[in-house]
GROMACS .gro file of C-alpha atoms in nm:
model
  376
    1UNK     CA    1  13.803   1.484  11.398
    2UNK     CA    2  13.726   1.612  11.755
    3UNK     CA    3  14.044   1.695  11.969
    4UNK     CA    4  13.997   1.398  12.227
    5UNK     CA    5  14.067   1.134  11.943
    6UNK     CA    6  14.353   1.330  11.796
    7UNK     CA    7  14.524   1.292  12.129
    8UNK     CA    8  14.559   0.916  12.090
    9UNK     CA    9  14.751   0.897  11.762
   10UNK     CA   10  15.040   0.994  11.624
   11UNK     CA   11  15.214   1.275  11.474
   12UNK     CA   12  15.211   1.076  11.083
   13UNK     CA   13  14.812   1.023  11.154
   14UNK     CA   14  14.773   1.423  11.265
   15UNK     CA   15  14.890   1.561  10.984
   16UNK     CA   16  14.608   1.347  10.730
   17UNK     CA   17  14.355   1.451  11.000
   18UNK     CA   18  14.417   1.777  11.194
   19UNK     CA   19  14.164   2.030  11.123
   20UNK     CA   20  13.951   1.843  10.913
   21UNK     CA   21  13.577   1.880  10.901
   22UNK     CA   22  13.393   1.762  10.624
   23UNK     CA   23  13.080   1.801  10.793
   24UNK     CA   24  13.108   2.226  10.812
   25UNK     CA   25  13.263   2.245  10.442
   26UNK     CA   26  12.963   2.002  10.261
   27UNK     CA   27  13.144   1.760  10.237
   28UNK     CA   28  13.458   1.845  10.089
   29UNK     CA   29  13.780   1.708  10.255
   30UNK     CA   30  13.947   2.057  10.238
   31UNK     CA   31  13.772   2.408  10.344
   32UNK     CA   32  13.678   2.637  10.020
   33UNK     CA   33  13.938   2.913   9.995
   34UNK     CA   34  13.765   3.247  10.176
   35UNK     CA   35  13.812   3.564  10.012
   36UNK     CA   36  13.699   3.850  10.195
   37UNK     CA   37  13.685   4.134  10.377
   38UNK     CA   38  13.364   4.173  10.484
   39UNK     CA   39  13.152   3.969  10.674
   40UNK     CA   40  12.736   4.041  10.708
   41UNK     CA   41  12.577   3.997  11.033
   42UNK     CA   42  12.229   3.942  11.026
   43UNK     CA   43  12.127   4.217  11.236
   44UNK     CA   44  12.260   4.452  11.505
   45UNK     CA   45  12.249   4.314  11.812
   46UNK     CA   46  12.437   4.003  11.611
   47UNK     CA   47  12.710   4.287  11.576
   48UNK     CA   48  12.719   4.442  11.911
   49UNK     CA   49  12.731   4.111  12.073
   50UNK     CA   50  12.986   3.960  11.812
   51UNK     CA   51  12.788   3.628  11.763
   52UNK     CA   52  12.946   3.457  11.472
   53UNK     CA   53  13.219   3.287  11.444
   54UNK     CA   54  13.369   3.502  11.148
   55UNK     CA   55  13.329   3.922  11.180
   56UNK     CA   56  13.575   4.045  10.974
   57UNK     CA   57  13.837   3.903  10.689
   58UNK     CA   58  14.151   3.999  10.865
   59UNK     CA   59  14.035   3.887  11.202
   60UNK     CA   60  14.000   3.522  11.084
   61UNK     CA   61  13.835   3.313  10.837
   62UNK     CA   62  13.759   2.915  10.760
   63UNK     CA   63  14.055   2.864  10.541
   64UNK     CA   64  14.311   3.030  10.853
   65UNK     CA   65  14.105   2.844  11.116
   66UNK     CA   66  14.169   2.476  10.968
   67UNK     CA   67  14.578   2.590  10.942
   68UNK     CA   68  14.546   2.765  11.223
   69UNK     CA   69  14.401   2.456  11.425
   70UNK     CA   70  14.552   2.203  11.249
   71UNK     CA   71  14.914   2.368  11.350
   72UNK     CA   72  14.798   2.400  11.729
   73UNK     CA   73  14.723   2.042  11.728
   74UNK     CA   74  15.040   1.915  11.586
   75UNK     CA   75  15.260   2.150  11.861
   76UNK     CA   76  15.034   2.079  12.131
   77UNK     CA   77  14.986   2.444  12.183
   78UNK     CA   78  14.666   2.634  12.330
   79UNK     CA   79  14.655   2.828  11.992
   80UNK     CA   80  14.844   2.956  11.718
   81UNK     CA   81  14.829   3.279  11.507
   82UNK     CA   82  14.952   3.328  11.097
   83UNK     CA   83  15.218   3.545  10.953
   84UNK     CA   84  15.308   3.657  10.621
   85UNK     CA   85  15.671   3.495  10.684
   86UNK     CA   86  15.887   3.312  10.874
   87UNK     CA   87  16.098   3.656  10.984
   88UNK     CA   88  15.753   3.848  11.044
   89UNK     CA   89  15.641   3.546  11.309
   90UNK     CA   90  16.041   3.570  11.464
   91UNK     CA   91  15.964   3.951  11.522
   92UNK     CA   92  15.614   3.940  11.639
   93UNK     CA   93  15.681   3.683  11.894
   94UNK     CA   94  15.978   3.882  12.042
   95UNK     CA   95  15.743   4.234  12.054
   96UNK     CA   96  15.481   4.074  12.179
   97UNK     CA   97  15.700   3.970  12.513
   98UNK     CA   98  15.974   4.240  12.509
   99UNK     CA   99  15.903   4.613  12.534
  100UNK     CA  100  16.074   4.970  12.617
  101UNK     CA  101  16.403   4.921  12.850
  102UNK     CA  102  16.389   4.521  12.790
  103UNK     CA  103  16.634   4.310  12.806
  104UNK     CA  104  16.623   3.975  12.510
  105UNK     CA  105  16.892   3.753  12.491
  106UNK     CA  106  16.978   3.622  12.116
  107UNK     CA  107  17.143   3.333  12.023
  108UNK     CA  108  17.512   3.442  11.848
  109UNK     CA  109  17.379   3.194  11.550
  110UNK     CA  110  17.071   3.320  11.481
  111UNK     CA  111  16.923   3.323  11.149
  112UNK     CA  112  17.048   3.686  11.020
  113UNK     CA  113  16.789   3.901  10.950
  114UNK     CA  114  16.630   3.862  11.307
  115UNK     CA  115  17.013   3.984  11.445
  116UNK     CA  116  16.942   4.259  11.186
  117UNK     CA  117  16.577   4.342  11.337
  118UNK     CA  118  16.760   4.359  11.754
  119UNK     CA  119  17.054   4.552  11.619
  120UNK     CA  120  16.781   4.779  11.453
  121UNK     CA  121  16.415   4.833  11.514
  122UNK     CA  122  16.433   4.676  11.825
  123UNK     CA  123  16.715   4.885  11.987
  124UNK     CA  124  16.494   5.142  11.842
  125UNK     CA  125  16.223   5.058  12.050
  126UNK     CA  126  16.481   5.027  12.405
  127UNK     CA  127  16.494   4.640  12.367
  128UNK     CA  128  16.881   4.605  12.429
  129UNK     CA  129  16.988   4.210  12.259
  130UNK     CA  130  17.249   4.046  12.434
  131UNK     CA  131  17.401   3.761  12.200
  132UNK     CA  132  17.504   3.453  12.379
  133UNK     CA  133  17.673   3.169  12.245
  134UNK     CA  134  17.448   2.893  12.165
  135UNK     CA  135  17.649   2.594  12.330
  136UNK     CA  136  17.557   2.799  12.670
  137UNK     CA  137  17.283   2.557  12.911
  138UNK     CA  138  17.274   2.641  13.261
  139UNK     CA  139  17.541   2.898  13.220
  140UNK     CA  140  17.301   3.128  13.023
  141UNK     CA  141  17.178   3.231  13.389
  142UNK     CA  142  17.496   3.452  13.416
  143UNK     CA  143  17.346   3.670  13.130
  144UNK     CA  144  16.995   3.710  13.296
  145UNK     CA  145  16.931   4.084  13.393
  146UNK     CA  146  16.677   4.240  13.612
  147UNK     CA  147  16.515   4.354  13.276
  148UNK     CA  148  16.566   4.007  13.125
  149UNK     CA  149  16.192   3.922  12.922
  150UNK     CA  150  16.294   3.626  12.687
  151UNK     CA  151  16.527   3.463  12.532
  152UNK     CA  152  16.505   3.325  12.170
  153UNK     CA  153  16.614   2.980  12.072
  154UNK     CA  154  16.714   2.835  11.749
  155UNK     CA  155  16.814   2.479  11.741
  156UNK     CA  156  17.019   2.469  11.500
  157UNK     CA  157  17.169   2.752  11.486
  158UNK     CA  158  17.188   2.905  11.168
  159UNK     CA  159  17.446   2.765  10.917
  160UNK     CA  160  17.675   2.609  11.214
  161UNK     CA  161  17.417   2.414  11.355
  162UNK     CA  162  17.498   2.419  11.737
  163UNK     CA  163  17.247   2.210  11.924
  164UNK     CA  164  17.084   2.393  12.229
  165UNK     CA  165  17.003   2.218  12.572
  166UNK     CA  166  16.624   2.306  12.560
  167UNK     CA  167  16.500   2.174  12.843
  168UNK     CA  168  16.827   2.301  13.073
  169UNK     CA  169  16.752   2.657  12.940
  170UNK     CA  170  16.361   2.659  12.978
  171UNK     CA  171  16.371   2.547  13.297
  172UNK     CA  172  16.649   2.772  13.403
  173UNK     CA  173  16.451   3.074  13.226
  174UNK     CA  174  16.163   2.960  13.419
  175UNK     CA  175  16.326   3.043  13.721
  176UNK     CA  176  16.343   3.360  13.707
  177UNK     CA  177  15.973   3.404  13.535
  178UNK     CA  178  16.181   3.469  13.178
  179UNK     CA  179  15.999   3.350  12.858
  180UNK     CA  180  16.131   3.148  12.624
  181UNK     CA  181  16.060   3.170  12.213
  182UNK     CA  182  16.186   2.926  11.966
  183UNK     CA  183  16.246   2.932  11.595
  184UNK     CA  184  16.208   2.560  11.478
  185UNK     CA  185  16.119   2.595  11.147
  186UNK     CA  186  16.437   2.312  11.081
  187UNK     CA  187  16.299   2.031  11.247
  188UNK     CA  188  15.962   2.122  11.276
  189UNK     CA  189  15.699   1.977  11.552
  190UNK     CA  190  15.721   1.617  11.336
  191UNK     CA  191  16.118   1.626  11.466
  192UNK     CA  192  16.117   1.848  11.777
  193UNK     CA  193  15.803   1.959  11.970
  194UNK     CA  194  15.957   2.285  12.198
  195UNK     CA  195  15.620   2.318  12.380
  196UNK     CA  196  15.696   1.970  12.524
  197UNK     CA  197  16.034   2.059  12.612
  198UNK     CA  198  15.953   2.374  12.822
  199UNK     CA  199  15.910   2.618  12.524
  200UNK     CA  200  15.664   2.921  12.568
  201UNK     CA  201  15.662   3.041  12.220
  202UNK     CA  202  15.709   2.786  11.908
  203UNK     CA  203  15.776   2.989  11.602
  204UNK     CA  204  15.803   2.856  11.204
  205UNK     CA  205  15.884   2.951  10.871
  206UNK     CA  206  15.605   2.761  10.736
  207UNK     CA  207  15.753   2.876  10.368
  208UNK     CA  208  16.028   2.578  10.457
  209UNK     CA  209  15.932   2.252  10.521
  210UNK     CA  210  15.568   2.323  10.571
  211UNK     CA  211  15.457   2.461  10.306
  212UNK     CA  212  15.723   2.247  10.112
  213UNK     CA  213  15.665   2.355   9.744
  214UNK     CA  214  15.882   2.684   9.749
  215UNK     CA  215  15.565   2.887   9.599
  216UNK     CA  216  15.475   3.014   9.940
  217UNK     CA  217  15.516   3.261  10.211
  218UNK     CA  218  15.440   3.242  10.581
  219UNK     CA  219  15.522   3.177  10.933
  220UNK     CA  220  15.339   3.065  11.272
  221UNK     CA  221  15.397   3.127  11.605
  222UNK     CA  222  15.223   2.849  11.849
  223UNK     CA  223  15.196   2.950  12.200
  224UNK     CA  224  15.215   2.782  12.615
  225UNK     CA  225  14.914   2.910  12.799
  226UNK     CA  226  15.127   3.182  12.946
  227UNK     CA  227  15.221   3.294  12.602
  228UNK     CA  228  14.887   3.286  12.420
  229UNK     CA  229  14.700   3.648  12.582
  230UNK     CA  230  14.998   3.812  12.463
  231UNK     CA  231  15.089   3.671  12.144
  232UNK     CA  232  14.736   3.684  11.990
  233UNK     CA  233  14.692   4.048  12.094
  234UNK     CA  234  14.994   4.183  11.927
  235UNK     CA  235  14.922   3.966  11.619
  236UNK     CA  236  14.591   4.168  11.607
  237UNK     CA  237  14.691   4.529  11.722
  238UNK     CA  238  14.992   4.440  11.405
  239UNK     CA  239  14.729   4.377  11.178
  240UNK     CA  240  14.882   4.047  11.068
  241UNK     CA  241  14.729   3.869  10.827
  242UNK     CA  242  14.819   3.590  10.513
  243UNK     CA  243  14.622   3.558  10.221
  244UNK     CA  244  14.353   3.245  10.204
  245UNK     CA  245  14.487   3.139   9.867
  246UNK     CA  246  14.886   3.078  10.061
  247UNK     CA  247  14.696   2.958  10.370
  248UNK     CA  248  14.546   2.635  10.122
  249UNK     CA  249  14.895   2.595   9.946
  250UNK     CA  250  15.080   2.567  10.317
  251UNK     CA  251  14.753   2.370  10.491
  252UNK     CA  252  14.813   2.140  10.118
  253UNK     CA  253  15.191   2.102  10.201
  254UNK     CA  254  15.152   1.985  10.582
  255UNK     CA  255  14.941   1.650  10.462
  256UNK     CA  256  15.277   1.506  10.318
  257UNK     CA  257  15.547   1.634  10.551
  258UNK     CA  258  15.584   1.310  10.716
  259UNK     CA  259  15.695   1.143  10.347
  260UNK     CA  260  15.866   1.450  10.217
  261UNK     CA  261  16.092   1.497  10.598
  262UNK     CA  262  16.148   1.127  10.557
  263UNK     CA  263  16.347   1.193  10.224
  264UNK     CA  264  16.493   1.474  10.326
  265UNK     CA  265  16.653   1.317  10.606
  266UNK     CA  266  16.781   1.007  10.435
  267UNK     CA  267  16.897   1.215  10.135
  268UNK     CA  268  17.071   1.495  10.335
  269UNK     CA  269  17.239   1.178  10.556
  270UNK     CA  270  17.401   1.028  10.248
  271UNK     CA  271  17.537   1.369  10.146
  272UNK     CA  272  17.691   1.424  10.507
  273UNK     CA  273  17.834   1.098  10.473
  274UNK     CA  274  17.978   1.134  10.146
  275UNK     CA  275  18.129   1.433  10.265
  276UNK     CA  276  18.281   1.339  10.533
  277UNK     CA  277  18.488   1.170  10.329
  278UNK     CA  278  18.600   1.432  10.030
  279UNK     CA  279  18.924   1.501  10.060
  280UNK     CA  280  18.877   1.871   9.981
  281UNK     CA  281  18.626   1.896  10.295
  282UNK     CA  282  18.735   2.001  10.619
  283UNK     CA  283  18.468   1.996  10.823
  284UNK     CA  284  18.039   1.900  10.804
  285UNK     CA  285  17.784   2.046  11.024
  286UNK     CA  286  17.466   1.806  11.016
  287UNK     CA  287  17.348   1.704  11.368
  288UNK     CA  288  17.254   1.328  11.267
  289UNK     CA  289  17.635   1.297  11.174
  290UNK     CA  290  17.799   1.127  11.532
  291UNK     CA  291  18.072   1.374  11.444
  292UNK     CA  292  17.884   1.636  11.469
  293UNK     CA  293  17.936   1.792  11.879
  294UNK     CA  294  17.597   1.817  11.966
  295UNK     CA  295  17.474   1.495  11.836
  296UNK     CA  296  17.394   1.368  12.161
  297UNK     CA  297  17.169   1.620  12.281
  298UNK     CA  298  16.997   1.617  11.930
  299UNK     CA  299  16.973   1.223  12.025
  300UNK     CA  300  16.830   1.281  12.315
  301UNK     CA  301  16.557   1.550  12.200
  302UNK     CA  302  16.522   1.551  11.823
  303UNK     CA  303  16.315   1.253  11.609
  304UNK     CA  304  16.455   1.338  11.279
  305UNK     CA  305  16.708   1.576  11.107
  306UNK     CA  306  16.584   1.766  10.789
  307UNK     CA  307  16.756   1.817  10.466
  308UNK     CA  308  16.956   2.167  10.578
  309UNK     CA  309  17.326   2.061  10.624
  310UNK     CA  310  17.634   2.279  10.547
  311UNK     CA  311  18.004   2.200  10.507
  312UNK     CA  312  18.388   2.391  10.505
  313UNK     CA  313  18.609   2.336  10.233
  314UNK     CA  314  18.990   2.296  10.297
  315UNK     CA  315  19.189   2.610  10.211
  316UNK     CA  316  18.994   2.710   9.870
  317UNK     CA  317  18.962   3.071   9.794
  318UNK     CA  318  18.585   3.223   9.763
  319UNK     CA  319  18.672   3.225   9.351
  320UNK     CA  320  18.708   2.851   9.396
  321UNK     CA  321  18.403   2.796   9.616
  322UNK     CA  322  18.197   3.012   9.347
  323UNK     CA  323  18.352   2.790   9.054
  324UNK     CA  324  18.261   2.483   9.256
  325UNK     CA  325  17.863   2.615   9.243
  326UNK     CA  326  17.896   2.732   8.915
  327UNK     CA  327  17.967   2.406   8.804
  328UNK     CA  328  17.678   2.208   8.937
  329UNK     CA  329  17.427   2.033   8.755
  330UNK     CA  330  17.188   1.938   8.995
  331UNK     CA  331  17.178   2.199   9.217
  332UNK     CA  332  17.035   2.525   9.189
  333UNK     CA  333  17.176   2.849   9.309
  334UNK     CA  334  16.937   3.039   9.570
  335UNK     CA  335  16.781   3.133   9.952
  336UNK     CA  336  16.544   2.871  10.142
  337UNK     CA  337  16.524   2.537  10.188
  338UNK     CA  338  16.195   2.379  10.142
  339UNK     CA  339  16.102   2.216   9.842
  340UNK     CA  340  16.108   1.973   9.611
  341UNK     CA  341  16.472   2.139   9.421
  342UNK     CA  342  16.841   2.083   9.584
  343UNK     CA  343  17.008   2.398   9.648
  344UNK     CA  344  17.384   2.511   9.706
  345UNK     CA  345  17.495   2.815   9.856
  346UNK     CA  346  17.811   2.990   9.958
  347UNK     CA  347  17.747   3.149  10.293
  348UNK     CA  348  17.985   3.350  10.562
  349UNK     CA  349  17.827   3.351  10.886
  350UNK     CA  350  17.881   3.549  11.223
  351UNK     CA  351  18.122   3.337  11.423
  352UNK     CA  352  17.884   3.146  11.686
  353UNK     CA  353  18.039   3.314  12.009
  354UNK     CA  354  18.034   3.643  12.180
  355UNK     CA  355  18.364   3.838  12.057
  356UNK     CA  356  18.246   4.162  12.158
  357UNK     CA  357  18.201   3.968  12.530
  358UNK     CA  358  18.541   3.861  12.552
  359UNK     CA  359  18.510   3.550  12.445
  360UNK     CA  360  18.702   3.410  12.124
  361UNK     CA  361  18.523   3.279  11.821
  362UNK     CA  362  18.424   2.920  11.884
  363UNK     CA  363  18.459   2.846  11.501
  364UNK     CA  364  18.657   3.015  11.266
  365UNK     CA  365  18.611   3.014  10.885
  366UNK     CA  366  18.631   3.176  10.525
  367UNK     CA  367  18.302   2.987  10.394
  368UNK     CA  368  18.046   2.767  10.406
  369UNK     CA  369  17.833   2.637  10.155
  370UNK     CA  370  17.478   2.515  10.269
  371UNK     CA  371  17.277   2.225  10.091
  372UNK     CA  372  16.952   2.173  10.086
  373UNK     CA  373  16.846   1.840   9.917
  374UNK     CA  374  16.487   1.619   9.867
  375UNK     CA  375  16.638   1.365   9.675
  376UNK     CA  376  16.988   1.244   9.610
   0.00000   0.00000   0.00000
């Protein structure tokens, strides 16, 4: 469907019609699954003057453009570019903007292994991380440097789910010509869009909610205009690329993520809920919960919540926690949060404010154990 009439509907209509062309693909609804390296031009000037659409297999091919496009469309982004994971799109968006003797600030919540990646190959590389606490707006100004590039968003944060002021921190970034990159792979562009709200960089694990079948891996980073140039030419120079035969299973998985989010968020709210009110629960971080302190800013920006929640127990020793896990029946035990299966894990995360700044730890805590849940 051309890109003019896509404007006019909405997200749940996108997502059965983004990127698709039966008219280049004979007919067929879906695009035939590419496998290939090579690509034959029909002579040499065809070559020299690179006019084809396709040129090479890990440049681009059918099956990437339709996931590629039909991605772009639902972020509202000028274009987007593939990753073999969620992590791999987190760290390709931050070296394509930050270089030798740059300065990135962090979120103190962020999911883990990016922390890992700034405390490691990037300080490698001279990027120097400074981790701010998430339930900064405005005041993240104070932190900008002369050497300030970016700084990276997650909303939630990982595990304690603080709520960021966006648009307050985009615009303040803005300012002072910093760029901003996103991880939304939570809420996705169906519950938050972050290009709308000022974003430069939107960035998913499309092995979540995207690809939604946990039998996939890969990421996407959609870009601003001022983001695009730079984005796209590190992805190449990297070498990134995702197989055709994950590409179909996560461009499958994006048709229903409008029924499967819906679930999600109704099933995770009743579990908040129910929560809430254990007596051996002290405390529930799920943003649609109006006890939860950034629910009004997720009111005021989010459409949805997704089916990610976590909780603290009251007093109970990690033994007990790990008995209380052990003894489920409906939940498995493992990473991610994406499909169809309810998961439970114990979890200890880094306290969501900048100790080694001063500052005392906004939360404090022995565990967590995080839920993910499709149906109740």
């Amino acid at each position: 469907m051309e890109a003019k009439c896509l404007k006019k509907i909405n997200d749940r209509t996108l997502l059965t019609h983004a990127a698709v062309n039966p008219s280049e693909h004979h007919g067929f609804i879906n695009p035939a699954i590419f496998r290939g390296s090579t690509v034959a031009f029909p002579n040499v000037a065809a070559l020299a003057e690179g006019r084809q659409p396709y040129r090479y297999g890990r440049w681009d091919n059918p099956t990437s453009t339709a996931l590629c496009e039909a991605i772009s469309t639902l972020e509202g982004a000028t274009g987007t570019v593939l990753c073999p994971s969620g992590l791999t799109a987190c760290t390709t968006a931050i070296l394509a903007i930050c270089g030798a003797g740059d300065h990135l600030l962090v979120p103190d919540s962020v999911y883990g292994p990016v922390r890992y990646f700034c405390a490691t190959v990037a300080r490698r590389m001279d990027i120097e991380t400074t981790y701010y606490d998430p339930r900064d707006g405005a005041g993240i100004a104070n932190l900008f440097q002369p050497n300030t590039r970016a700084v990276f968003l997650e909303s939630p944060g990982s595990g304690t789910f603080e709520i960021q002021d966006v648009p307050t921190i985009t615009a303040v970034a803005h300012e002072c010509d910093i760029c901003v990159l996103m991880d939304n792979s939570w809420a996705t562009p169906l519950f938050l869009k972050p290009l709308e709200l000022g974003v430069d960089i939107s960035i998913m694990a499309a092995t979540k909610y995207i690809g939604g079948h946990s039998d996939v891996m890969l990421g996407t980073i959609a870009c601003a205009p001022r983001a695009w140039e730079q984005v796209s030419d590190m992805h190449f120079q990297l070498g990134q690329f995702v197989g055709p035969d994950d590409v179909t299973l996560v461009l499958r998985g994006l048709r229903t993520l409008d029924v499967r989010l819906q679930r999600h968020q109704e099933s995770a709210l009743t579990i908040a809920r129910w929560l809430e009110q254990h007596p051996e629960v002290s405390r529930v971080f799920y943003p649609a919960l109006p006890s939860h302190p950034g629910h009004a800013l997720w009111q005021r920006d989010f459409r949805g919540a997704s089916g990610l929640l976590s909780f603290v127990t009251r007093s109970s020793s990690s033994n007990a926690v790990a008995a209380m896990i052990d003894g489920l029946k409906l939940f498995t035990i493992g990473y991610s949060w994406d499909g169809f299966e309810s998961l439970a894990l114990p979890w200890t995360p880094v306290p969501c404010a900048l100790q080694h700044n001063g500052r005392k730890p906004g939360i404090s805590y022995d565990c967590i154990s995080v839920w993910k849940t499709l149906t109740t």
